[in-house]
Short mmCIF file of C-alpha atoms in Angstrom, two decimals:
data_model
loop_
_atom_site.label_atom_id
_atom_site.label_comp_id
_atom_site.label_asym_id
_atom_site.label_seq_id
_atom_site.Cartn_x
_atom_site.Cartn_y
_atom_site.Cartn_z
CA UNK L 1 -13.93 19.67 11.09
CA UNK L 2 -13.16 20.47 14.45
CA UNK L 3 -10.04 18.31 16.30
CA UNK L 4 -9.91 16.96 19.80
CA UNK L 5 -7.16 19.51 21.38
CA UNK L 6 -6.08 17.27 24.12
CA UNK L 7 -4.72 14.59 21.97
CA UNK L 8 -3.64 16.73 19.08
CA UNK L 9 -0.01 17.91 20.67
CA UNK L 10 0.86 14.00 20.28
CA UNK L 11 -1.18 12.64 17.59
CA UNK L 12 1.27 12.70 14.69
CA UNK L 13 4.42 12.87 16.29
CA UNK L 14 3.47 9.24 17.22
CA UNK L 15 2.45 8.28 13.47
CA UNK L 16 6.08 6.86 13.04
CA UNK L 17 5.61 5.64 9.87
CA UNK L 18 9.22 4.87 8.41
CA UNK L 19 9.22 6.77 4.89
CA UNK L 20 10.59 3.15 3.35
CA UNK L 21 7.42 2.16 3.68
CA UNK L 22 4.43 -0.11 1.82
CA UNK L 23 5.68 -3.57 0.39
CA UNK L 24 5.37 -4.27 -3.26
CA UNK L 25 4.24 -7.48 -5.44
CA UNK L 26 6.00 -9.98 -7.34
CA UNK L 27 6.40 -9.37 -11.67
CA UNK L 28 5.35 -12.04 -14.33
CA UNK L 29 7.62 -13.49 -16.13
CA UNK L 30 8.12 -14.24 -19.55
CA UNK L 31 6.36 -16.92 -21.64
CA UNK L 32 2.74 -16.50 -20.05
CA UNK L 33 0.25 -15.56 -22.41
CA UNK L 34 -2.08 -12.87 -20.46
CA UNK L 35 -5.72 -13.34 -20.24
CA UNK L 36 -8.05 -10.63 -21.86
CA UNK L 37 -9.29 -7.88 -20.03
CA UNK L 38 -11.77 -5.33 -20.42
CA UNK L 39 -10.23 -2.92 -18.23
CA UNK L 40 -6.66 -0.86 -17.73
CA UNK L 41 -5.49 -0.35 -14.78
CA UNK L 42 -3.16 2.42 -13.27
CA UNK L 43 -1.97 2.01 -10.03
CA UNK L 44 -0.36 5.14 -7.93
CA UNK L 45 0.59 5.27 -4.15
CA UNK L 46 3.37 3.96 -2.30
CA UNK L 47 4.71 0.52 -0.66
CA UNK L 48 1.05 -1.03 -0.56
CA UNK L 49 0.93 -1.02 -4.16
CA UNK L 50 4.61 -0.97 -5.35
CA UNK L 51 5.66 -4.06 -7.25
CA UNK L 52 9.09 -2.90 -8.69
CA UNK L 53 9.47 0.67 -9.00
CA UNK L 54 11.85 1.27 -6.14
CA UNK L 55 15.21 -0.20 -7.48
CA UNK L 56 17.56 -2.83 -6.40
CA UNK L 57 20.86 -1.58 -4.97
CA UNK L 58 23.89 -3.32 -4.14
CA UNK L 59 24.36 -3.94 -1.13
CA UNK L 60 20.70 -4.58 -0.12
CA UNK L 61 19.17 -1.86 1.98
CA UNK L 62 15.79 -0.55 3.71
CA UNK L 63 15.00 0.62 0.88
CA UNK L 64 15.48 -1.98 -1.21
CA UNK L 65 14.85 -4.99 0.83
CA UNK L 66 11.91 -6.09 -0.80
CA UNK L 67 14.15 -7.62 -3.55
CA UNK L 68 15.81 -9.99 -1.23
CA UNK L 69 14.83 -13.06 0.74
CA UNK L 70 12.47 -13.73 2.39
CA UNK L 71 10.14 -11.06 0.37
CA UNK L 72 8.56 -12.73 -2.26
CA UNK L 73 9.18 -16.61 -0.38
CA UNK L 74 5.45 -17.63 -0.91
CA UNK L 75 5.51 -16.67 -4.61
CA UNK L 76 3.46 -18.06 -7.24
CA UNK L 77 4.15 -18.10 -11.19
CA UNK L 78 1.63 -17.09 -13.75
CA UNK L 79 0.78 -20.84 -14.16
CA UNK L 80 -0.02 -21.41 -10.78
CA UNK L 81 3.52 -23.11 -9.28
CA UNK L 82 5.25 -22.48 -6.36
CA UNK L 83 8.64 -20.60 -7.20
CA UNK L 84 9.60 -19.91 -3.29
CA UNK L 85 11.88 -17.16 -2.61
CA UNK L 86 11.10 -15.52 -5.81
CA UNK L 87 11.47 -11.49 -4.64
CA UNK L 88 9.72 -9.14 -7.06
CA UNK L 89 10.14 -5.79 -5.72
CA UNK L 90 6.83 -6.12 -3.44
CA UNK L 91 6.75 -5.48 0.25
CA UNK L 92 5.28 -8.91 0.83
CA UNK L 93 5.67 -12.62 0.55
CA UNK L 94 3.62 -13.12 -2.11
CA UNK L 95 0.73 -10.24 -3.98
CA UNK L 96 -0.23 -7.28 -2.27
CA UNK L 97 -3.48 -5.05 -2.72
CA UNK L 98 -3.09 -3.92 -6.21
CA UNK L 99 -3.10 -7.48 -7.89
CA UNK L 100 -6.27 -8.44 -5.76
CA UNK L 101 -7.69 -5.34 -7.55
CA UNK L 102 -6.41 -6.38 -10.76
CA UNK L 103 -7.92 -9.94 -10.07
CA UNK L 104 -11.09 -8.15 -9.94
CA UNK L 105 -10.84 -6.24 -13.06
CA UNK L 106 -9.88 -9.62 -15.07
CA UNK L 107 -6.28 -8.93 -14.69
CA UNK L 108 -3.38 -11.81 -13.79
CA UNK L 109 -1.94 -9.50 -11.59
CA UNK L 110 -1.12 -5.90 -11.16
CA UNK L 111 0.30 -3.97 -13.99
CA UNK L 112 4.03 -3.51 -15.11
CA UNK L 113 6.21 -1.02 -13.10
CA UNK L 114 7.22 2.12 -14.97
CA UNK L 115 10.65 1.69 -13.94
CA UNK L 116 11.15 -1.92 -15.20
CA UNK L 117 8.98 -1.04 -18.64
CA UNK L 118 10.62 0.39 -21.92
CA UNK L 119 9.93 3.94 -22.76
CA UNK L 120 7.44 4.97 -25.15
CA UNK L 121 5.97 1.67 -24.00
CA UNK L 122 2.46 0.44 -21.88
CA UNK L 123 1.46 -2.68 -21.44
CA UNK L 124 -2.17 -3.64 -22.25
CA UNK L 125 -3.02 -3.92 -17.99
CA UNK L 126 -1.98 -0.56 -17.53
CA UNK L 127 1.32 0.34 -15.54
CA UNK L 128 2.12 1.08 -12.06
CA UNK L 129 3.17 3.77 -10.68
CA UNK L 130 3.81 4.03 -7.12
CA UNK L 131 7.28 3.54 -5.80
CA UNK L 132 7.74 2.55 -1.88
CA UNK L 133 8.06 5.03 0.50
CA UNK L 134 6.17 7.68 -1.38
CA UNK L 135 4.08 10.43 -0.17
CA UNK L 136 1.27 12.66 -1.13
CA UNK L 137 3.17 16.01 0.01
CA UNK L 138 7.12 15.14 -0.87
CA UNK L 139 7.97 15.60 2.88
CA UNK L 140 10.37 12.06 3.22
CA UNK L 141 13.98 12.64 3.09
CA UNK L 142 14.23 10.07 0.68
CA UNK L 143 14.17 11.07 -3.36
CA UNK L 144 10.96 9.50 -4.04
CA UNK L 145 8.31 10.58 -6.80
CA UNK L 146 5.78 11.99 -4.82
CA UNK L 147 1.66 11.71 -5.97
CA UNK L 148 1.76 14.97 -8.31
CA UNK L 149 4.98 13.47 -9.86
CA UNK L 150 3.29 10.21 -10.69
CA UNK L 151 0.49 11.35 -12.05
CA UNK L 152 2.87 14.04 -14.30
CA UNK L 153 4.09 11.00 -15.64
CA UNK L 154 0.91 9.48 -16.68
CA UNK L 155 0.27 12.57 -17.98
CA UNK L 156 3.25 12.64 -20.24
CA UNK L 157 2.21 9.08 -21.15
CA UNK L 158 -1.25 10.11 -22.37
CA UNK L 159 -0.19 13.35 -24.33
CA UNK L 160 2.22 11.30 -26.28
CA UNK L 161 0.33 8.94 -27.07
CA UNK L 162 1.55 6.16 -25.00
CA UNK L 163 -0.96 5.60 -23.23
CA UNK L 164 -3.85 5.88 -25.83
CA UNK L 165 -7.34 7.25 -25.49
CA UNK L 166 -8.86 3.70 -26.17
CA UNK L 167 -7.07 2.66 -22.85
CA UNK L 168 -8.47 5.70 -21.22
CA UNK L 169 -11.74 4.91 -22.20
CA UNK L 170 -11.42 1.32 -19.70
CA UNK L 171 -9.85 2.73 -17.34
CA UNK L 172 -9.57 2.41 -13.81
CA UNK L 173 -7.13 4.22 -11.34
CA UNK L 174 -6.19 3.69 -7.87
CA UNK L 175 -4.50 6.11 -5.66
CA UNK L 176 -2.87 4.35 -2.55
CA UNK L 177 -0.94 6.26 0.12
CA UNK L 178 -0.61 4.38 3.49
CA UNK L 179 0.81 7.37 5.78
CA UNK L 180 4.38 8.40 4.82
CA UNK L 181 3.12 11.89 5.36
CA UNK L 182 2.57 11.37 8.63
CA UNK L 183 6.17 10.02 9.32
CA UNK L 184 7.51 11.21 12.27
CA UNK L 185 10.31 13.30 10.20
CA UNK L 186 7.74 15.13 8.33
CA UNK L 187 5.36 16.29 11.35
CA UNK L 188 8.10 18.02 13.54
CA UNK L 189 7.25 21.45 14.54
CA UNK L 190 3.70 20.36 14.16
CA UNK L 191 2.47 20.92 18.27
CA UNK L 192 -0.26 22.82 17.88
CA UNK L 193 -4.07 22.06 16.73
CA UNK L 194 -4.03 24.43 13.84
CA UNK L 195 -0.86 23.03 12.86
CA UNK L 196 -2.28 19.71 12.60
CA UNK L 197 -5.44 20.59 11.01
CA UNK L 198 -3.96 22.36 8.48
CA UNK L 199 -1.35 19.38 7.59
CA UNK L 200 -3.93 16.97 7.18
CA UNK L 201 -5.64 19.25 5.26
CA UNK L 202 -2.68 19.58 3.07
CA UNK L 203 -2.49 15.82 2.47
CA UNK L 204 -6.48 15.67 1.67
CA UNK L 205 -6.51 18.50 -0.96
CA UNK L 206 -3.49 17.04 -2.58
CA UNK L 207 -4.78 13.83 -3.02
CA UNK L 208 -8.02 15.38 -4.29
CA UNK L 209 -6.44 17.42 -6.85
CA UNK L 210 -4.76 14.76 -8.29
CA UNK L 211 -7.91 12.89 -8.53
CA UNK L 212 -9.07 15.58 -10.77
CA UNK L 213 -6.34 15.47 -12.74
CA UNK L 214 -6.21 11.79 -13.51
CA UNK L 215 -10.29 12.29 -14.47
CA UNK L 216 -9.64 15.18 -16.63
CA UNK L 217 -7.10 12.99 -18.64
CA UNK L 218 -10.00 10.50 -19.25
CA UNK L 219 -9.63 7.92 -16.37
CA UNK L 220 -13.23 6.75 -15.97
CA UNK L 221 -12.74 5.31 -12.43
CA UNK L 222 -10.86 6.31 -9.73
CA UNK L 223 -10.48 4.06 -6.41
CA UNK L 224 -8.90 5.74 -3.79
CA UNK L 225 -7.48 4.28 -0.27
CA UNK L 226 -7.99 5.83 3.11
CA UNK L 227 -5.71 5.25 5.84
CA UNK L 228 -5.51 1.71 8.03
CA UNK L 229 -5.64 1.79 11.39
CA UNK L 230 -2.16 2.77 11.30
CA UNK L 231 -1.85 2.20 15.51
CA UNK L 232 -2.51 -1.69 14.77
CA UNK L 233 0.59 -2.09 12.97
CA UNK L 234 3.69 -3.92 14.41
CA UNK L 235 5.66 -0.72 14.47
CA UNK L 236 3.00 0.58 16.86
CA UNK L 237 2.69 -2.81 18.52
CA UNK L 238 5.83 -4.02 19.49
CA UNK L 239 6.78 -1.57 22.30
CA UNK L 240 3.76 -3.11 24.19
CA UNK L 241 4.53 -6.75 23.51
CA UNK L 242 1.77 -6.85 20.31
CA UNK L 243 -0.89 -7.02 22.58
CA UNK L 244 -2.53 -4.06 21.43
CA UNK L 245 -3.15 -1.10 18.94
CA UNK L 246 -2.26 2.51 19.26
CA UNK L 247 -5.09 4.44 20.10
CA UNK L 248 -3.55 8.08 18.86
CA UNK L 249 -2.16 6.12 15.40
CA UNK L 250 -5.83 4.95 15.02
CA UNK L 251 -7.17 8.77 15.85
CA UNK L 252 -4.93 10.21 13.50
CA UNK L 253 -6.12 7.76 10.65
CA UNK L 254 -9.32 8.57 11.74
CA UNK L 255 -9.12 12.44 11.12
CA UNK L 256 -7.69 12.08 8.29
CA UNK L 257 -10.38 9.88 6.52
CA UNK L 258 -13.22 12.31 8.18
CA UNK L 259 -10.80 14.45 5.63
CA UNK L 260 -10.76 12.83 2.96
CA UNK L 261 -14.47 11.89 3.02
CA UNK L 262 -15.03 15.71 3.14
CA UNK L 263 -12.76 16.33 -0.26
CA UNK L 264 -14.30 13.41 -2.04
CA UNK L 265 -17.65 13.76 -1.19
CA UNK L 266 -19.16 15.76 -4.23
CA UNK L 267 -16.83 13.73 -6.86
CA UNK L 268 -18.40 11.57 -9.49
CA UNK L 269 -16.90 8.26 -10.77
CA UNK L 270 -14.69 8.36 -7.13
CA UNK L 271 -15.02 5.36 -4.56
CA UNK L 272 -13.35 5.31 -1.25
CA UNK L 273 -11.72 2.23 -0.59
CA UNK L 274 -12.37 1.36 2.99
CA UNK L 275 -9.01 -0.08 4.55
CA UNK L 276 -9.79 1.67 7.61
CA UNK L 277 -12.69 -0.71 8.56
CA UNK L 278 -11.23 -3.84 6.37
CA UNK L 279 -8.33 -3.87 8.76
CA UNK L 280 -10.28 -3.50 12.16
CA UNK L 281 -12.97 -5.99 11.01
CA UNK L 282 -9.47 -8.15 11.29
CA UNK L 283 -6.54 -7.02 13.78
CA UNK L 284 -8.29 -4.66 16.38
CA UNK L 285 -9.82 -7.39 18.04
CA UNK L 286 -9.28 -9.63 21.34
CA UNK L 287 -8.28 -12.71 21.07
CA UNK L 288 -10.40 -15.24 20.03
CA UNK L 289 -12.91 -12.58 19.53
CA UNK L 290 -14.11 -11.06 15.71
CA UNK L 291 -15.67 -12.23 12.70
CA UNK L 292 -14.38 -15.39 10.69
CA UNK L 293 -12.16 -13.48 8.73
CA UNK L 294 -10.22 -12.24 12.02
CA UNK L 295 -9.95 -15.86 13.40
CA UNK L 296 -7.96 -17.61 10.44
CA UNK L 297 -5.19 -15.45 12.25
CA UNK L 298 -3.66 -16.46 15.10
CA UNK L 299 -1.11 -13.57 15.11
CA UNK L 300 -2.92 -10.55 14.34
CA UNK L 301 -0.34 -7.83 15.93
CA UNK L 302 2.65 -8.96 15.66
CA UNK L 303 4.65 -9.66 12.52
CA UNK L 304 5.19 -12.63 10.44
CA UNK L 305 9.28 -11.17 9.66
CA UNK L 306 10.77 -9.48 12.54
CA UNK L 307 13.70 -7.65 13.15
CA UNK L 308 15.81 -8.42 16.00
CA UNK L 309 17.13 -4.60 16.36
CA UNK L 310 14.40 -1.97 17.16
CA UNK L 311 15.78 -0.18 14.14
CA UNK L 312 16.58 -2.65 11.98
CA UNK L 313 13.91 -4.38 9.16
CA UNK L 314 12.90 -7.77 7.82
CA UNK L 315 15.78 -9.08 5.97
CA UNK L 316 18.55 -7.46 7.23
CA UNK L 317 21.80 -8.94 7.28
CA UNK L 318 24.81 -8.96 9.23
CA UNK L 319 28.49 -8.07 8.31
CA UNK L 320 28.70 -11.91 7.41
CA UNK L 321 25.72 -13.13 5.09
CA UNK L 322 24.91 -15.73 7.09
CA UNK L 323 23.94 -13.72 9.84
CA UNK L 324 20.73 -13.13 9.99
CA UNK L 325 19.20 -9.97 12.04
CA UNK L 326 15.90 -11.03 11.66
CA UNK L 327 13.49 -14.36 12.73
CA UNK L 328 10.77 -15.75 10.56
CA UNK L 329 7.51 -17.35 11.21
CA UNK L 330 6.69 -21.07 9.95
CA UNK L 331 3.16 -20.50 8.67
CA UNK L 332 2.89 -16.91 7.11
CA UNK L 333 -0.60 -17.16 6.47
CA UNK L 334 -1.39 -17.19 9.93
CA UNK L 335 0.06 -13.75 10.41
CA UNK L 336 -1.93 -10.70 9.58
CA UNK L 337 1.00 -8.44 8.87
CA UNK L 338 4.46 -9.36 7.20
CA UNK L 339 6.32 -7.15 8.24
CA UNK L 340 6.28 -3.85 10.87
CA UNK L 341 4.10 -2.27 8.46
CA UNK L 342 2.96 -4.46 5.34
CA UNK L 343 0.45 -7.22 5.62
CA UNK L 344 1.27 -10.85 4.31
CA UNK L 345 -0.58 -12.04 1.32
CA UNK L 346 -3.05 -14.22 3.54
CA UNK L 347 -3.95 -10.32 5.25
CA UNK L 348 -4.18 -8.51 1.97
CA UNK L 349 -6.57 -11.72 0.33
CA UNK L 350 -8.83 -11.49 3.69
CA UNK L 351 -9.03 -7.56 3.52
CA UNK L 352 -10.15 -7.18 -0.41
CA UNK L 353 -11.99 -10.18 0.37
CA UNK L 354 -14.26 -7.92 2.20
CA UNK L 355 -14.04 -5.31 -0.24
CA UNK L 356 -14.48 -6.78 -3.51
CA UNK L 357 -18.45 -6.57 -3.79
CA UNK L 358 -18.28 -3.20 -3.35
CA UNK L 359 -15.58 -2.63 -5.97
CA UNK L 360 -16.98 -4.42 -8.47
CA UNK L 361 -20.13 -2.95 -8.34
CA UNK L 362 -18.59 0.27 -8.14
CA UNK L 363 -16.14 -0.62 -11.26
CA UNK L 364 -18.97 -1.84 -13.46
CA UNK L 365 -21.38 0.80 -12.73
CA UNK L 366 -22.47 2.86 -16.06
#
């Protein structure tokens, strides 16, 4: 695939995608019976689909922000009631992409996080294994299991018998990255075409590889993400006022989906789940302008949680914890995104909202 050279020198040095990344989901709690499912789910990726993996710390960080207010203030328990300012280790207000998906496979939610589940131990959804921050390649400067290291610990799982081969059999996987790669930390030295190309390549044969891997343990379904429109996100948006996306973010998405198209193309029992045009159908859009979906948003570029410091994130706190270095909207579901980078429950319900008859059919095939 052949890149456009006059573009390229800039392309992914302007992919700042902060390595803390995708925001994660809120966990059950005790004392709800589960429904039955037919299928197990395993969930790998990063902050789109983390719901707990990335641990608390003391004082609250970045990095671990998403188990402090506000994340999680639109939760809702197992039985349906509001529990506000419930945080469950998601990068959200409420569910993110995974439990839509899990919603869809007769799941309550998404499954447990490995981090927060005893050893020798799987629950009957399936587990969850992506930790925010995370990328394909291992290139953040954070400590973060990286795609092969997930899936080498669902392969553990499965040779041990943890994860048993009756599981396997209903299985379904999904593989979510949302751009850490392409952080702006990971793409120095990267100026020329070739240099470029041959990243991007890096990050499409990885994630292709590990897609084999998880079907030659016996995974009978494997969903896999390609990138957003990563220019429409706040972190792109705000220098300009959120008035408008990023045109080289949304190239570089764009290259590397023509990517991973390429690398997935001759792969059985593989679907392509198309954020890419979800998210357009919504945010890249004038105002007033769009389908339906777009219009139940009236901020579509701009975030619901916003920092007051160009370098500082949702939730952060002064010296004093009563001063806040952040403002919050009134009605979150009329926000598209959450956050600089994660989209509010309301945004994640109207994206796999557009995705789900697809999925399904693809999920139930024979």
């Amino acid at each position: 695939m052949k890149l456009l050279p006059a573009v390229l020198g800039l392309l992914l040095l302007l992919l700042v995608l902060n390595p803390n990344g995708v925001e994660a989901r809120p966990a059950p709690t005790g004392g709800h019976e589960k429904k039955p499912s037919s299928a197990t789910f395993f969930v790998f990726g990063d902050d789109f689909v983390d719901n707990g993996n990335l641990p608390l710390t003391d004082p609250v960080t970045e990095m671990s922000r998403q188990w402090a207010y506000p994340y999680g203030s639109n939760y809702v328990d197992a039985d349906g009631f509001p529990r506000p300012n419930t945080p469950s280790g998601r990068f959200s207000n409420y569910q993110v992409q995974s439990d839509f998906i899990a919603t869809m496979l007769g799941l309550e939610e998404a499954p447990p996080a490995h981090a927060l589940t005893a050893e020798k131990t799987c629950d009957p959804s399936g587990m969850t294994f992506a930790t925010g921050g995370a990328s394909v390649l291992g290139s953040t400067s954070y400590e973060i299991s990286t795609l092969v290291k997930q899936v080498e610990t669902f392969k553990k799982m499965v040779k041990d018998g943890t994860i048993t081969q009756k599981e396997l059999s209903r299985s379904v996987a999904l593989v979510a990255f949302s751009g850490n790669d392409y952080a702006g930390t990971n793409v120095i030295g990267l100026s020329s075409p070739n240099d470029i190309n041959a990243y991007i390549g890096k990050v499409t044969n990885e994630i292709a590889a590990n897609v084999d891997q998880l079907l030659k343990l016996g995974v009978t379904k494997v969903l896999v993400n390609n990138l957003h429109p990563i220019g429409c996100m706040p972190s792109h948006t705000r220098t300009n006022n959120y008035t408008a996306c990023d045109i080289f973010g949304n190239l570089g998405a764009s290259i590397h989906n023509n990517n991973l198209k390429q690398v997935m193309t001759s792969k059985k029992n593989v679907y392509i789940v198309d954020l890419y045009i979800a998210f357009t159908n919504i945010v890249d859009h004038a105002a007033g302008k769009g389908s339906e979906i777009s219009k139940q948003f009236k901020r579509k570029l701009s975030p619901c949680c916003e920092s007051l410091n160009l370098e500082g994130y949702c939730g952060q706190q002064g010296e004093s914890s009563s001063e806040l270095l952040y403002t919050m909207c009134d009605k979150s579901n009329k926000f598209f995104y959450w956050d600089d980078k994660h989209p509010t429950h309301a945004g994640w319900e109207a994206v796999m909202k557009q995705l789900e008859k697809p999925l399904r059919e693809f999920v139930n095939q024979s």
